[in-house]
CSV table of C-alpha atoms and ligand atoms in Angstrom, one decimal:
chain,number,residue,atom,x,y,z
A,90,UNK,CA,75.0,113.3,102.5
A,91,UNK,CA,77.2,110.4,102.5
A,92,UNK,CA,80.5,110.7,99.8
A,93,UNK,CA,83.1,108.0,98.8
A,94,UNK,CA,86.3,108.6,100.6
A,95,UNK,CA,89.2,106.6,99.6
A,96,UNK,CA,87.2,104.0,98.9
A,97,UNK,CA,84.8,103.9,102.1
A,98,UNK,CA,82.1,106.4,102.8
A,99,UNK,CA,82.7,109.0,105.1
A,100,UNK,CA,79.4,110.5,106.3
A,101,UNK,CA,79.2,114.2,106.4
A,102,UNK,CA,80.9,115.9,103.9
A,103,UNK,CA,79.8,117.7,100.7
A,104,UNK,CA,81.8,117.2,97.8
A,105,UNK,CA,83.3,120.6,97.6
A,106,UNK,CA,87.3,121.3,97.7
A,107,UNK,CA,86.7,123.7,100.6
A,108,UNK,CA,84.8,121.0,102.4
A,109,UNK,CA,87.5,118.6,101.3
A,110,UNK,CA,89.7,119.8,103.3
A,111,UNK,CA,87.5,120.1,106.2
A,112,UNK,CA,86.4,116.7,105.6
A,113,UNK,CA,90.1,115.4,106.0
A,114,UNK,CA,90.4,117.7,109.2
A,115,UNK,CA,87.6,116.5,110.4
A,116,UNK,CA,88.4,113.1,110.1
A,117,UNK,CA,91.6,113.9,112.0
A,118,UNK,CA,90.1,115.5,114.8
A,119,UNK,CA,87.4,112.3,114.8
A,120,UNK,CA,90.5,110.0,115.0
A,121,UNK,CA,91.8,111.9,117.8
A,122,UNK,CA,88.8,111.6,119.9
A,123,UNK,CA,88.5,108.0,118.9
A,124,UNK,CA,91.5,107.0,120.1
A,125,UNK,CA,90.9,109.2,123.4
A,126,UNK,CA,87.7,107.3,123.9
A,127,UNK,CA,88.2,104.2,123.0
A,128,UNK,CA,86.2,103.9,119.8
A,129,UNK,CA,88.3,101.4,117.7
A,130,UNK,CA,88.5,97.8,118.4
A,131,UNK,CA,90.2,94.8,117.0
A,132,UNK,CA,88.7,91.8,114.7
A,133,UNK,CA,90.9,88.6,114.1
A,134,UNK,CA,91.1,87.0,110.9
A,135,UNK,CA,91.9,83.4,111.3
A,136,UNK,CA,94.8,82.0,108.7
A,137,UNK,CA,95.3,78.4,108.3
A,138,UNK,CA,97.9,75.7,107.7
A,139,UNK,CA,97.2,75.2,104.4
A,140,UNK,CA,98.4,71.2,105.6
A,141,UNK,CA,96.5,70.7,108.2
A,142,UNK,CA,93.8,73.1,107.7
A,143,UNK,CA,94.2,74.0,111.4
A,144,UNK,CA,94.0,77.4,112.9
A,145,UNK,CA,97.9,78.5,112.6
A,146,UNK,CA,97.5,82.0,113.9
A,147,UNK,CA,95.0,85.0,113.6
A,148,UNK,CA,95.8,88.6,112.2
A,149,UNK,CA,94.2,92.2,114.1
A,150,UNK,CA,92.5,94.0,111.9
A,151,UNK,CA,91.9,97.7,113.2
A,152,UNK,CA,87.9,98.4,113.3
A,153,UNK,CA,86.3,102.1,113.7
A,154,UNK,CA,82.5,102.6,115.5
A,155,UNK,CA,81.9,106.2,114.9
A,156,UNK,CA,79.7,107.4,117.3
A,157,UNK,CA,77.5,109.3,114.1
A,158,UNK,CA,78.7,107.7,111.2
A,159,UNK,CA,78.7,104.0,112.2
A,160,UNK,CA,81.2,101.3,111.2
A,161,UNK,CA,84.7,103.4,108.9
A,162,UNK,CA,86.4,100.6,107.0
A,163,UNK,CA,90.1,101.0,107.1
A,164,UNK,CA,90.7,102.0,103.8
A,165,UNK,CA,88.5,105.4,104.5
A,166,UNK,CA,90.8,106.1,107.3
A,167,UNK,CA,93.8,104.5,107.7
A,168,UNK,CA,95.5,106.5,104.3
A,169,UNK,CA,94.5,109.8,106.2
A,170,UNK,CA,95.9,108.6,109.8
A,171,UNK,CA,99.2,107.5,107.8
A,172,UNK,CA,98.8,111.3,106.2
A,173,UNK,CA,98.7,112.9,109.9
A,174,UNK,CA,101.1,110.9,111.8
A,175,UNK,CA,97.9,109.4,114.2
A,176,UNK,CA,98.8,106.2,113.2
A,177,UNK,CA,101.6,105.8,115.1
A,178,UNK,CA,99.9,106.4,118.2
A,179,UNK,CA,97.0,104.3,116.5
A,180,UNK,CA,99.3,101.7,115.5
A,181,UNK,CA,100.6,101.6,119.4
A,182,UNK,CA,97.2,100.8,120.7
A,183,UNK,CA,96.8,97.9,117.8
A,184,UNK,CA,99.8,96.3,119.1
A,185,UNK,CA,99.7,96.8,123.0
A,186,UNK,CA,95.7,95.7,122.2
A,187,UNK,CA,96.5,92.9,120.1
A,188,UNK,CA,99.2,91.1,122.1
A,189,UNK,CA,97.8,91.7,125.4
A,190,UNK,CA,94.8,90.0,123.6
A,191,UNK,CA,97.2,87.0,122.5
A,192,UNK,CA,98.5,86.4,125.4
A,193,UNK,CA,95.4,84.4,126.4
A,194,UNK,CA,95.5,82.7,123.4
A,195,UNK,CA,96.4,78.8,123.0
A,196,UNK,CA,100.0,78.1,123.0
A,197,UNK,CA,100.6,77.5,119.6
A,198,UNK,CA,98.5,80.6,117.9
A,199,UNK,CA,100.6,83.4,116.1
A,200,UNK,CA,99.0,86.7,116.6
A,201,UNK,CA,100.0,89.2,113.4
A,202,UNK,CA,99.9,92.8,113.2
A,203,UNK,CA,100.1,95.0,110.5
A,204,UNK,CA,102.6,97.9,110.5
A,205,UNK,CA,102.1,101.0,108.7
A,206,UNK,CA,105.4,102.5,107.0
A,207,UNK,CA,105.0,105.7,109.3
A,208,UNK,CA,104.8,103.2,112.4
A,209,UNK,CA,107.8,101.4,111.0
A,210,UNK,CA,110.1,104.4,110.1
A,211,UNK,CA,109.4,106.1,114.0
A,212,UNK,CA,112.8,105.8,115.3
A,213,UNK,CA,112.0,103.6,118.0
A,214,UNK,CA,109.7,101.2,116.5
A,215,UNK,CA,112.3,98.5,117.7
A,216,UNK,CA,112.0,99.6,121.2
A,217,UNK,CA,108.2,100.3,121.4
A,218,UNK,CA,107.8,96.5,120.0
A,219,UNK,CA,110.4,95.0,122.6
A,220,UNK,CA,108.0,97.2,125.2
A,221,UNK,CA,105.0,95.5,124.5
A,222,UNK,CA,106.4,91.8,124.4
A,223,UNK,CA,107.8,92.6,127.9
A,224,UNK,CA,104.7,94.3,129.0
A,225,UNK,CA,102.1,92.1,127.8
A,226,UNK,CA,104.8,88.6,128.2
A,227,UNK,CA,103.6,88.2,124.7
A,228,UNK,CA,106.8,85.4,123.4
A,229,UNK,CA,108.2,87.1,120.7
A,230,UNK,CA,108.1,84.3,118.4
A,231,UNK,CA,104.3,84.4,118.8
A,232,UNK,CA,104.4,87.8,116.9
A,233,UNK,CA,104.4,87.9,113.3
A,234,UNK,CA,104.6,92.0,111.8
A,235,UNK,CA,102.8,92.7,108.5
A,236,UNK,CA,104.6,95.0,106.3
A,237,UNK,CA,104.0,96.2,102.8
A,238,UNK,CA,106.8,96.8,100.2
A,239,UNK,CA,106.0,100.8,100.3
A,240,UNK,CA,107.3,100.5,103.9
A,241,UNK,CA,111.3,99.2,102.3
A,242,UNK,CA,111.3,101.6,99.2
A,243,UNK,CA,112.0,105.3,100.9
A,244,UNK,CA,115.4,104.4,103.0
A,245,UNK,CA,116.5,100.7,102.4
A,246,UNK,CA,119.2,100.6,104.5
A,247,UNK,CA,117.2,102.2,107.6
A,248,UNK,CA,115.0,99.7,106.6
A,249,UNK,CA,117.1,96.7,106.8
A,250,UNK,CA,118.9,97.5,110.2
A,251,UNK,CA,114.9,98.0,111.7
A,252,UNK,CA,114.1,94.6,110.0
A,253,UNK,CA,117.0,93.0,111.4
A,254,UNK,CA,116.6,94.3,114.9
A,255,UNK,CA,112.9,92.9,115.1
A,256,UNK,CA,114.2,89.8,114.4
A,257,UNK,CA,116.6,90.1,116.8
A,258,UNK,CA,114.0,90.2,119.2
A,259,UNK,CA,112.4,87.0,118.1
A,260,UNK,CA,109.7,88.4,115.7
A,261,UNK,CA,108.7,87.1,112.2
A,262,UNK,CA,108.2,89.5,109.5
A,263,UNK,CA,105.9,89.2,106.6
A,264,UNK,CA,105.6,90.8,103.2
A,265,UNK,CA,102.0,92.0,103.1
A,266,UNK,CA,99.8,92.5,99.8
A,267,UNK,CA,102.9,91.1,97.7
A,268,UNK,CA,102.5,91.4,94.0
A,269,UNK,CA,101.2,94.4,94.1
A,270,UNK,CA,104.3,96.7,94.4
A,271,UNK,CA,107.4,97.2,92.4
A,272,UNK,CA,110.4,95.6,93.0
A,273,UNK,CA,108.9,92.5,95.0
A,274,UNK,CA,111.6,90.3,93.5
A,275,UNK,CA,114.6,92.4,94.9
A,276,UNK,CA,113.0,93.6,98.8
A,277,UNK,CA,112.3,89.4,99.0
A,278,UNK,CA,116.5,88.9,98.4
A,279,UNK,CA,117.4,92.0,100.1
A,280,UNK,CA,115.6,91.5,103.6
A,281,UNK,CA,115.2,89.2,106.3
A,282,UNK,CA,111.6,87.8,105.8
A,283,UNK,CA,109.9,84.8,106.9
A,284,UNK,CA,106.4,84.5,104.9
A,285,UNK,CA,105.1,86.5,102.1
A,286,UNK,CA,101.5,87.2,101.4
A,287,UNK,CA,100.1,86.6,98.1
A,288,UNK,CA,97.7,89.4,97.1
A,289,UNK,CA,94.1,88.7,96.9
A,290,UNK,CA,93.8,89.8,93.7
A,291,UNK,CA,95.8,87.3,92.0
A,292,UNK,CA,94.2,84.6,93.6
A,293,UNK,CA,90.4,86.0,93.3
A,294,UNK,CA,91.8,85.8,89.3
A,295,UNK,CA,92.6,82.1,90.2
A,296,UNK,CA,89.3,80.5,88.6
A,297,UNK,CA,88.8,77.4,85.8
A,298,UNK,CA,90.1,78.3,83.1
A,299,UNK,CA,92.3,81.4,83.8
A,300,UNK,CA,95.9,79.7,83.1
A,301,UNK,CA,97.8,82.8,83.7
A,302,UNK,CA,96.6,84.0,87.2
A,303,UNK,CA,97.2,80.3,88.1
A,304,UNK,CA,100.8,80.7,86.6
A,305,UNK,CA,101.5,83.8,88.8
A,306,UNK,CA,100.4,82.0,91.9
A,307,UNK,CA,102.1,79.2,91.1
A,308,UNK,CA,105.6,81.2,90.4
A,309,UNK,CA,105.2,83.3,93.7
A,310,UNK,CA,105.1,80.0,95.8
A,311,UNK,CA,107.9,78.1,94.0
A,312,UNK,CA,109.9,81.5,94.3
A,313,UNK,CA,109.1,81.7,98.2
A,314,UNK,CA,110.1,78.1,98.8
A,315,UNK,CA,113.0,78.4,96.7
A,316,UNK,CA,114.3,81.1,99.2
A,317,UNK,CA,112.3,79.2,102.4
A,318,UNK,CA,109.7,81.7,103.2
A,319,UNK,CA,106.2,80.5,104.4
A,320,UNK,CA,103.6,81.8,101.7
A,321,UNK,CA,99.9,82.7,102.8
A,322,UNK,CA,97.2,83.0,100.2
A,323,UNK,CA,95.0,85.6,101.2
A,324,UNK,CA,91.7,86.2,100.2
A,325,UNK,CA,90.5,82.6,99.5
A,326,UNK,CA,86.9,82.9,99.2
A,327,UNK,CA,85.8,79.6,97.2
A,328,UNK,CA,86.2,76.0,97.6
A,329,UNK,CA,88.1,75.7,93.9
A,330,UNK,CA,90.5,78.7,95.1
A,331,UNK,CA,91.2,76.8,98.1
A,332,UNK,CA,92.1,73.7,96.1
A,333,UNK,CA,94.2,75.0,93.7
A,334,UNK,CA,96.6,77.1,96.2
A,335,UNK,CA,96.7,74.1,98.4
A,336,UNK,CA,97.7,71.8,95.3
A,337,UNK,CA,100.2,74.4,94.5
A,338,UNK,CA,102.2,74.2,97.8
A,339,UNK,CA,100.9,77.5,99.4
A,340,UNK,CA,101.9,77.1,103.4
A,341,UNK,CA,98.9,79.2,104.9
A,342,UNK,CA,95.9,80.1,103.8
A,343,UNK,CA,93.2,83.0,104.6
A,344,UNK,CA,89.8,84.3,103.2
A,345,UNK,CA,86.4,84.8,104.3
A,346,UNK,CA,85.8,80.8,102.7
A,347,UNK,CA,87.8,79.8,105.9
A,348,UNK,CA,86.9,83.1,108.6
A,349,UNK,CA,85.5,86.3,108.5
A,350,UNK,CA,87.1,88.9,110.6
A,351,UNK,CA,85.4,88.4,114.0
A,352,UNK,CA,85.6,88.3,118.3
A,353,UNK,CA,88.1,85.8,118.7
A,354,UNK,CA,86.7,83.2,120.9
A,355,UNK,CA,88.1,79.6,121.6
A,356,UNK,CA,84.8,77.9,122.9
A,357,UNK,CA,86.0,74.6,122.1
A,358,UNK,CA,89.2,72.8,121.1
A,359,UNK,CA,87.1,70.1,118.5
A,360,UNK,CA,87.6,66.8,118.6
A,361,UNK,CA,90.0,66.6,115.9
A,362,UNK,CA,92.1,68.9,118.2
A,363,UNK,CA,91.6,71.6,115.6
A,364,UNK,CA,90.4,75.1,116.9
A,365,UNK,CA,87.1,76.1,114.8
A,366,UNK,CA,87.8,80.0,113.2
A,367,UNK,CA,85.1,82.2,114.6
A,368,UNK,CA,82.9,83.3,111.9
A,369,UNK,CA,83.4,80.4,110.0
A,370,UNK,CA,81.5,80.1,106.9
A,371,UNK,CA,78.6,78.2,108.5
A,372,UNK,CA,78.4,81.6,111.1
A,373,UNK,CA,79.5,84.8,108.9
A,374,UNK,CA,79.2,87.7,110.9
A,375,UNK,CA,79.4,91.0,108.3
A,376,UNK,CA,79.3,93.8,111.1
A,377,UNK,CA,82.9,92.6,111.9
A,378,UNK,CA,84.2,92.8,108.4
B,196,C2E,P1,95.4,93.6,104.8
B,196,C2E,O1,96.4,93.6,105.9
B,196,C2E,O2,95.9,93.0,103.5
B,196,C2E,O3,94.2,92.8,105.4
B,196,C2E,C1,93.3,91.9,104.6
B,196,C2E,C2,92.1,92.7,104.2
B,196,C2E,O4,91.3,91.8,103.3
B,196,C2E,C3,91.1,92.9,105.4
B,196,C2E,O5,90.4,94.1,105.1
B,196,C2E,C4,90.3,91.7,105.4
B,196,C2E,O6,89.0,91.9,106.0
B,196,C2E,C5,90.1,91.5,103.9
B,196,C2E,N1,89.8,90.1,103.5
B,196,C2E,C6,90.2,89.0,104.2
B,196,C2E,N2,89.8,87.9,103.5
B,196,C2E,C7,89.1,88.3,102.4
B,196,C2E,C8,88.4,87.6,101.4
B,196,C2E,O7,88.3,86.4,101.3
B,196,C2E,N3,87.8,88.4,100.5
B,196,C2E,C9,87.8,89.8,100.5
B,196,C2E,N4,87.2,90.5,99.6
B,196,C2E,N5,88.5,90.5,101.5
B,196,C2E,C10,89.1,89.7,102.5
B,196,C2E,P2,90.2,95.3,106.2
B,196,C2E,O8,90.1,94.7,107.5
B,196,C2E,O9,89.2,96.2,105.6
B,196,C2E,O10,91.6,96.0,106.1
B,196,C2E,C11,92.1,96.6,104.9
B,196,C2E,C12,93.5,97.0,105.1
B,196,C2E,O11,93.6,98.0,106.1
B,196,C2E,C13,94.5,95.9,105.5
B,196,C2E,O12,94.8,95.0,104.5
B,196,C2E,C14,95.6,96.7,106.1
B,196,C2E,O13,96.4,97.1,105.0
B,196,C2E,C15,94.9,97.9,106.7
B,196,C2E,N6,94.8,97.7,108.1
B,196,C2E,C16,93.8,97.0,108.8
B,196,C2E,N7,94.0,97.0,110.1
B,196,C2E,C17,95.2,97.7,110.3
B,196,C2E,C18,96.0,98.1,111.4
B,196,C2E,O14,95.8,97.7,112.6
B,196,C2E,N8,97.2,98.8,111.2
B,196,C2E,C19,97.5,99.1,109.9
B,196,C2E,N9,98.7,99.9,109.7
B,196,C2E,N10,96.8,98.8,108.8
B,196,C2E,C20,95.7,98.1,109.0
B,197,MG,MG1,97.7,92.3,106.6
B,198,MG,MG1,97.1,91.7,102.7
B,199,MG,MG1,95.5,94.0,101.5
């Protein structure tokens, strides 16, 4: 029978400690032979200049078809691929995928990737990134690496030499899921990024009425202008959300109100010479979610 599993359901386990641990090994060995045959794929999630409201730049998300189970969220499987080192090699495919993807993209779109803090501690994470731009002829300013703050906290100063070797190469680096770790205020002075992401949560808190959530919000752009990062608001799922992070300077701006995770396709550049998001709100395609 079908059991929560960090979140997602994971389809044949029982809930005993025993199986537990098969479950997990399971799920290892079901990574394995989904990367050997080519079972995950990529969805792009559109974000927007919050400005123009055009299409800025799109970000992979890693999707799972299991041959048995169907569609694994990422948060079923990604915490045990980070546990077993498979999402480095995982992480590889997502980025050779993704930018050979890009490549095709119009000029202007930024293609961003999210890193996972084993990816980014490998020793030659700098390397393997520098690889792909040269394999795929992805411009490395078209590449924008999502990172969370778990990925600074174990060794900072490894940490800031990998950070400012990416940049070296041309890459923009963003602070993923901000808000929700420690010592946000501290990694934003300390290293070299260009854009931080506002948690969803604090903007899905951003409703009439709540004051507060609209005071954090408010304090997390000023603070990322004040040191000239870009700030994305992620999650926007309702016109009033969209409203308020666009009246309170936010730069970017991403949610299922504006594009679902989807096929990226670029049938037609509009006539306001904005390119539509896939999925958009009128079209919302759940499979790809
Ligand atoms: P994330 O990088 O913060 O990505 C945003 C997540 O929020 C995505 O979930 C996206 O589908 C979802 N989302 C976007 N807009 C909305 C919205 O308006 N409302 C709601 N409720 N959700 C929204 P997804 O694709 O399930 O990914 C979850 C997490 O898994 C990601 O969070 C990221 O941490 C991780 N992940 C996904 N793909 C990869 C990957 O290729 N590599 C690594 N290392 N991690 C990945
Ligand atoms: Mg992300
Ligand atoms: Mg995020
Ligand atoms: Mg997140």
């Amino acid at each position: 029978r079908a059991r929560q599993a960090g979140g997602g359901t994971w389809c044949h386990a029982e809930a005993t400690t025993d199986e537990e641990l098969q479950e997990q090994q399971s799920l290892e060995q079901d990574l394995r032979i989904a990367l050997r045959d080519g079972q995950f794929s990529l969805a792009y999630q559109p974000f927007l200049d919050a400005a123009t409201m055009e299409v800025a730049g799109y970000e992979a998300l890693l999707r799972w078809q299991h041959p048995r189970c169907g569609a694994i969220p990422p948060s079923a499987f990604i915490p045990v691929a980070e546990a077993s080192g498979l999402i480095v090699p995982i992480g590889q495919w997502v980025l050779a995928t993704a930018c050979a993807e890009a490549v095709a993209w119009p000029q202007p779109l930024t293609l961003a990737v999210n890193l996972s803090p084993a990816q980014f501690i490998q020793p030659g994470i700098v390397g393997t990134v520098a690889d792909v731009l040269r394999q795929t002829g992805l411009p490395a300013h078209r590449l924008e690496l999502e990172i969370t703050e778990t990925t600074l906290m174990d060794d900072t100063q490894n940490a800031l030499r990998v950070l400012q070797a990416l940049k070296a190469l041309g890459v923009s680096i963003a602070m993923d899921d901000f808000g929700t770790g420690y010592s946000s205020l501290g990694y934003l002075r300390k290293f070299p990024f260009d854009k931080i992401k506002i948690d969803r949560s604090f903007i899905s808190d951003v409703e009439e009425g709540d004051a507060e959530a609209e005071t954090i919000v408010q304090a997390i752009i000023a603070m990322g202008r004040s040191l000239r990062l870009d700030v994305t608001a992620e999650g926007v799922e309702t016109a009033q959300q969209l409203a308020m992070v666009k009246a309170l300077g936010c730069t970017f701006v991403q949610g299922y109100l504006l594009g679902r995770p989807g096929p990226v396709g670029f049938p037609d550049k509009v006539a306001d010479g904005t390119y539509p998001p896939p999925n958009s709100p009128a079209h919302p395609q759940s499979a790809w979610e």
